[in-house]
Amino acid sequence: MESHHQQTNMCKISEVTVKDLPKINELENQLNLNKTKLNFFNQTLSNENFKFIKLVLEKQIIGFLQFSLNKSDCDIISIGVIQKFQKMGHGKLLVEYLKSLNLKNIFVEVSTNNINAIMFYYSLNFLKIGLRKNYYKKQRSDAILLKLENVN
């Protein structure tokens, strides 16, 4: 991925570096997301099919997006924004970044328990295309498979 530096609303989007990983891991823990191991984050940084971006406001990482690319399709692996910056359009900025990559489709799986995330994706015109029963074993919940088509 070429070094995209996108600046919007005084926020800057850029690639995550190894130096950022502890802060991203801390943010993920604060948000109670599926706990990702630091070594997995580290491995994805060196894999060209996995991309990892951060959203920075006033030198503070306030959000991140981890995704995989397969030709013209993208799978969102993990996305998060610090709670005090949620519902202000920052998550949308991260998804808008994906749209700028000339993709055909963006996919994401969301726990049926995560109503806020489901509503977030619906607000961005994602459509439900499937359900995976008992996908999240720990949470004992199903996963809704969502897709944003014809992105570009």
XYZ file of N, CA and C in Angstrom:
456
model
N 0.858 -1.169 0.000
C 0.000 0.000 0.000
C 0.897 1.223 0.000
N 0.669 2.091 -0.973
C 1.468 3.290 -0.968
C 1.107 4.101 0.266
N 1.991 4.944 0.673
C 1.820 5.682 1.918
C 0.756 6.760 1.753
N -0.494 6.370 1.968
C -1.602 7.319 1.904
C -1.607 8.132 3.185
N -1.619 9.412 3.050
C -1.840 10.283 4.195
C -3.033 11.131 3.813
N -4.152 10.832 4.408
C -5.367 11.543 4.082
C -5.722 12.396 5.283
N -6.003 13.663 5.049
C -6.314 14.549 6.151
C -7.724 15.077 5.966
N -8.543 14.901 7.002
C -9.902 15.396 6.964
C -10.285 15.843 8.363
N -11.044 16.915 8.445
C -11.517 17.412 9.744
C -10.409 17.453 10.792
N -9.227 17.826 10.394
C -8.076 17.892 11.283
C -7.628 16.518 11.773
N -8.215 15.472 11.247
C -7.776 14.102 11.530
C -6.873 13.668 10.385
N -5.920 12.846 10.702
C -5.010 12.345 9.676
C -5.088 10.823 9.671
N -5.216 10.245 8.481
C -5.216 8.793 8.324
C -3.878 8.393 7.725
N -3.214 7.445 8.368
C -1.941 6.945 7.846
C -1.762 5.495 8.279
N -0.724 4.874 7.755
C -0.470 3.469 8.081
C 0.020 3.318 9.513
N -0.387 2.230 10.138
C 0.082 1.885 11.478
C 1.522 1.396 11.360
N 2.339 1.766 12.319
C 3.717 1.287 12.382
C 3.872 0.400 13.617
N 4.967 -0.315 13.680
C 5.239 -1.190 14.831
C 5.171 -0.387 16.128
N 5.646 0.831 16.083
C 5.648 1.711 17.257
C 4.223 1.991 17.773
N 3.226 1.944 16.878
C 1.834 2.228 17.246
C 1.129 1.042 17.903
N 1.670 -0.162 17.758
C 0.942 -1.370 18.159
C 0.517 -1.400 19.627
N 1.369 -1.029 20.579
C 0.902 -1.051 21.974
C -0.311 -0.142 22.199
N -0.326 1.043 21.593
C -1.448 1.966 21.741
C -2.707 1.395 21.087
N -2.563 0.781 19.920
C -3.707 0.169 19.231
C -4.255 -0.973 20.086
N -3.377 -1.779 20.645
C -3.788 -2.900 21.485
C -4.538 -2.393 22.722
N -4.038 -1.326 23.313
C -4.688 -0.715 24.479
C -6.080 -0.205 24.102
N -6.180 0.439 22.956
C -7.459 0.957 22.471
C -8.443 -0.185 22.235
N -7.965 -1.250 21.634
C -8.819 -2.411 21.375
C -9.339 -2.999 22.689
N -8.493 -3.054 23.698
C -8.903 -3.560 25.008
C -9.930 -2.642 25.663
N -9.741 -1.331 25.558
C -10.695 -0.367 26.119
C -12.075 -0.528 25.489
N -12.097 -0.865 24.220
C -13.357 -0.988 23.485
C -13.973 -2.381 23.597
N -13.310 -3.273 24.355
C -13.782 -4.657 24.509
C -13.976 -5.359 23.177
N -13.091 -5.076 22.239
C -13.132 -5.779 20.959
C -12.502 -7.143 21.155
N -12.652 -8.010 20.169
C -11.988 -9.315 20.262
C -10.513 -9.059 20.496
N -10.017 -9.559 21.568
C -8.630 -9.286 21.945
C -7.682 -9.892 20.909
N -6.973 -9.027 20.222
C -6.004 -9.464 19.224
C -4.625 -9.429 19.852
N -3.868 -10.440 19.616
C -2.515 -10.503 20.174
C -1.588 -9.558 19.415
N -0.680 -8.935 20.157
C 0.274 -8.008 19.539
C 1.059 -8.664 18.412
N 1.410 -9.952 18.582
C 2.197 -10.603 17.525
C 1.375 -10.765 16.241
N 0.037 -10.898 16.359
C -0.801 -10.955 15.156
C -0.781 -9.593 14.466
N -0.934 -8.527 15.248
C -0.841 -7.184 14.679
C 0.482 -7.032 13.943
N 1.545 -7.465 14.600
C 2.886 -7.341 14.039
C 3.009 -8.123 12.728
N 2.469 -9.340 12.702
C 2.522 -10.170 11.485
C 1.762 -9.523 10.336
N 0.619 -8.913 10.648
C -0.176 -8.322 9.569
C 0.518 -7.115 8.958
N 1.359 -6.439 9.734
C 2.078 -5.284 9.180
C 2.994 -5.684 8.037
N 3.522 -6.901 8.098
C 4.459 -7.337 7.058
C 3.783 -8.157 5.954
N 2.471 -8.332 6.022
C 1.732 -9.092 5.015
C 1.042 -8.115 4.069
N 1.370 -8.186 2.794
C 0.831 -7.207 1.844
C -0.680 -7.315 1.639
N -1.300 -8.452 2.013
C -2.751 -8.586 1.879
C -3.512 -7.965 3.048
N -2.816 -7.715 4.145
C -3.432 -7.092 5.312
C -2.961 -5.651 5.403
N -3.880 -4.765 5.698
C -3.555 -3.344 5.836
C -4.060 -2.867 7.193
N -3.382 -1.868 7.700
C -3.665 -1.391 9.037
C -3.470 0.122 9.035
N -4.541 0.868 9.272
C -4.439 2.320 9.282
C -4.887 2.862 10.633
N -4.436 4.073 10.910
C -4.803 4.733 12.165
C -5.398 6.097 11.844
N -6.233 6.557 12.748
C -6.828 7.883 12.661
C -6.241 8.694 13.809
N -5.552 9.781 13.462
C -4.838 10.573 14.462
C -5.442 11.975 14.527
N -5.693 12.425 15.749
C -6.179 13.778 15.997
C -5.264 14.403 17.037
N -4.655 15.515 16.684
C -3.739 16.213 17.602
C -2.714 15.262 18.213
N -2.063 14.497 17.360
C -0.980 13.563 17.719
C -1.432 12.385 18.584
N -2.744 12.183 18.725
C -3.266 11.055 19.496
C -3.998 10.100 18.551
N -3.698 8.802 18.671
C -4.438 7.806 17.892
C -5.823 7.693 18.505
N -6.846 8.052 17.713
C -8.216 7.970 18.232
C -9.010 6.848 17.573
N -8.434 6.219 16.547
C -9.130 5.132 15.885
C -8.197 4.338 15.003
N -8.684 3.169 14.588
C -7.886 2.312 13.710
C -8.811 1.452 12.872
N -8.264 0.930 11.807
C -8.991 0.021 10.922
C -7.996 -0.994 10.386
N -8.316 -2.260 10.596
C -7.498 -3.350 10.069
C -8.357 -4.073 9.040
N -7.784 -4.313 7.858
C -8.566 -4.934 6.793
C -7.668 -5.769 5.901
N -8.307 -6.671 5.155
C -7.563 -7.476 4.185
C -8.097 -7.161 2.793
N -7.212 -7.244 1.832
C -7.573 -6.977 0.441
C -7.411 -8.238 -0.382
N -8.375 -8.479 -1.266
C -8.311 -9.586 -2.204
C -8.832 -9.059 -3.537
N -7.923 -8.665 -4.387
C -8.262 -8.037 -5.671
C -9.115 -6.796 -5.419
N -10.377 -6.818 -5.819
C -11.214 -5.626 -5.656
C -12.153 -5.725 -4.457
N -11.942 -6.719 -3.599
C -12.767 -6.879 -2.404
C -11.953 -6.611 -1.149
N -12.653 -6.225 -0.106
C -12.015 -5.895 1.160
C -12.835 -6.503 2.296
N -12.159 -7.048 3.289
C -12.807 -7.535 4.509
C -12.324 -6.692 5.672
N -13.253 -6.068 6.381
C -12.892 -5.339 7.593
C -12.663 -6.368 8.683
N -11.475 -6.363 9.266
C -11.131 -7.307 10.327
C -11.454 -6.701 11.681
N -11.052 -5.462 11.863
C -11.261 -4.798 13.144
C -11.287 -3.293 12.917
N -12.202 -2.627 13.604
C -12.307 -1.170 13.511
C -12.674 -0.667 14.894
N -12.110 0.451 15.273
C -12.438 1.005 16.579
C -12.104 2.477 16.661
N -12.904 3.184 17.449
C -12.684 4.600 17.720
C -12.851 4.791 19.223
N -11.940 5.554 19.842
C -12.030 5.847 21.274
C -13.439 6.329 21.593
N -13.985 5.871 22.727
C -15.383 6.150 23.044
C -15.750 7.627 23.008
N -14.905 8.494 23.541
C -15.288 9.913 23.579
C -15.302 10.553 22.188
N -14.769 9.845 21.186
C -14.783 10.347 19.814
C -15.785 9.596 18.934
N -16.558 8.695 19.529
C -17.549 7.951 18.754
C -18.755 8.836 18.449
N -19.502 8.432 17.429
C -20.711 9.129 16.980
C -20.425 10.573 16.550
N -19.198 10.788 16.031
C -18.801 12.109 15.536
C -18.313 12.016 14.092
N -18.499 10.851 13.461
C -18.097 10.683 12.071
C -16.700 10.123 11.866
N -15.999 9.777 12.953
C -14.636 9.271 12.805
C -14.599 7.855 12.229
N -15.517 7.004 12.651
C -15.597 5.662 12.071
C -15.926 5.739 10.588
N -16.809 6.665 10.252
C -17.178 6.864 8.847
C -15.955 7.291 8.033
N -15.096 8.140 8.607
C -13.869 8.553 7.904
C -13.016 7.346 7.544
N -12.926 6.390 8.478
C -12.123 5.192 8.221
C -12.718 4.369 7.082
N -14.044 4.217 7.072
C -14.695 3.461 5.991
C -14.605 4.242 4.677
N -14.711 5.561 4.741
C -14.558 6.383 3.532
C -13.175 6.184 2.920
N -12.174 6.001 3.773
C -10.827 5.719 3.276
C -10.850 4.450 2.414
N -11.545 3.403 2.908
C -11.642 2.162 2.124
C -12.295 2.427 0.774
N -13.336 3.243 0.780
C -14.030 3.551 -0.470
C -13.102 4.226 -1.473
N -12.105 4.941 -0.985
C -11.182 5.650 -1.880
C -10.187 4.706 -2.562
N -10.195 3.431 -2.190
C -9.237 2.467 -2.746
C -9.735 1.774 -4.012
N -10.828 2.260 -4.594
C -11.399 1.684 -5.821
C -11.754 0.212 -5.665
N -12.468 -0.095 -4.609
C -12.903 -1.464 -4.342
C -14.261 -1.711 -4.969
N -14.551 -2.984 -5.188
C -15.871 -3.354 -5.680
C -16.808 -3.625 -4.497
N -16.302 -4.357 -3.502
C -17.122 -4.739 -2.350
C -16.328 -4.608 -1.056
N -17.039 -4.245 0.017
C -16.468 -4.252 1.361
C -17.356 -5.159 2.209
N -16.733 -6.121 2.899
C -17.455 -7.069 3.748
C -17.071 -6.862 5.207
N -18.001 -7.170 6.102
C -17.698 -7.144 7.536
C -18.648 -8.107 8.248
N -18.139 -8.740 9.306
C -18.962 -9.594 10.165
C -19.135 -8.883 11.490
N -20.367 -8.866 11.990
C -20.670 -8.173 13.240
C -21.510 -9.084 14.121
N -21.194 -9.096 15.408
C -21.985 -9.871 16.359
C -23.409 -9.326 16.404
N -24.375 -10.223 16.463
C -25.773 -9.795 16.571
C -26.013 -9.038 17.877
N -25.109 -9.174 18.844
C -25.216 -8.436 20.112
C -24.748 -6.991 19.982
N -24.020 -6.680 18.920
C -23.410 -5.359 18.773
C -24.310 -4.438 17.942
N -25.379 -3.984 18.575
C -26.385 -3.169 17.887
C -25.782 -1.867 17.354
N -24.896 -1.232 18.143
C -24.276 0.024 17.682
C -23.515 -0.176 16.378
N -22.746 -1.260 16.293
C -21.978 -1.523 15.070
C -22.912 -1.828 13.898
N -23.947 -2.602 14.152
C -24.900 -2.939 13.084
C -25.532 -1.658 12.535
N -25.971 -0.779 13.437
C -26.592 0.476 13.006
C -25.586 1.371 12.266
N -24.334 1.347 12.709
C -23.272 2.112 12.046
C -23.137 1.660 10.591
N -23.030 0.351 10.383
C -22.856 -0.150 9.012
C -24.103 0.073 8.165
N -25.289 -0.099 8.757
C -26.513 0.182 8.001
C -26.551 1.655 7.574
N -26.075 2.557 8.434
C -26.081 3.990 8.100
C -25.149 4.298 6.930
N -24.199 3.402 6.671
C -23.262 3.575 5.554
C -23.677 2.753 4.331
N -24.919 2.253 4.351
C -25.513 1.511 3.229
C -25.006 0.085 3.056
N -24.443 -0.500 4.115
C -24.125 -1.924 4.072
C -25.443 -2.687 4.130
N -25.492 -3.832 3.473
C -26.680 -4.680 3.467
C -26.354 -6.034 4.075
N -27.326 -6.604 4.769
C -27.150 -7.938 5.349
C -27.208 -8.963 4.225
N -26.182 -9.828 4.164
C -26.179 -10.855 3.115
C -26.118 -12.263 3.693
N -26.015 -12.362 5.008
C -25.951 -13.695 5.594
C -25.879 -13.661 7.108
N -25.982 -14.851 7.680
C -25.920 -15.021 9.129
C -25.089 -16.261 9.413
N -24.138 -16.138 10.310
C -23.321 -17.283 10.718
C -23.689 -17.635 12.147
N -24.329 -18.785 12.293
C -24.802 -19.235 13.605
C -23.631 -19.546 14.528
N -23.768 -19.125 15.782
C -22.773 -19.410 16.832
C -21.352 -19.053 16.416
N -21.191 -17.989 15.674
C -19.879 -17.598 15.158
C -18.958 -17.115 16.278
N -19.510 -16.328 17.177
C -18.724 -15.828 18.311
C -19.003 -16.713 19.516
N -18.144 -17.687 19.714
C -18.361 -18.693 20.762
C -18.357 -18.065 22.155
N -17.373 -17.191 22.409
C -17.234 -16.588 23.728
C -18.464 -15.757 24.095
N -18.973 -15.007 23.130
C -20.138 -14.150 23.362
C -21.451 -14.907 23.181
N -21.334 -16.133 22.694
C -22.526 -16.933 22.377
C -23.495 -16.154 21.491
N -22.946 -15.660 20.390
C -23.803 -14.906 19.477
C -23.504 -15.284 18.030
N -24.460 -14.967 17.197
C -24.309 -15.176 15.766
C -23.579 -13.974 15.166
N -23.131 -14.131 13.933
C -22.511 -13.028 13.201
C -23.384 -12.685 12.006
N -23.637 -11.414 11.847
C -24.316 -10.928 10.652
C -23.222 -10.597 9.642
N -23.365 -11.096 8.440
C -22.421 -10.779 7.372
C -23.018 -9.629 6.565
N -22.273 -8.535 6.490
C -22.734 -7.337 5.796
C -21.833 -7.043 4.601
N -22.413 -6.401 3.602
C -21.662 -6.110 2.378
C -22.053 -4.731 1.857
N -21.041 -3.987 1.457
C -21.264 -2.740 0.740
C -20.833 -3.002 -0.695
N -21.791 -2.929 -1.626
C -21.522 -3.266 -3.027
C -21.212 -2.029 -3.852
N -20.545 -2.285 -4.970
C -20.276 -1.226 -5.955
C -19.759 0.036 -5.281
N -18.691 -0.150 -4.534
C -18.142 0.927 -3.724
C -17.703 2.104 -4.583
N -17.023 1.799 -5.695
C -16.493 2.916 -6.499
C -17.460 3.362 -7.565
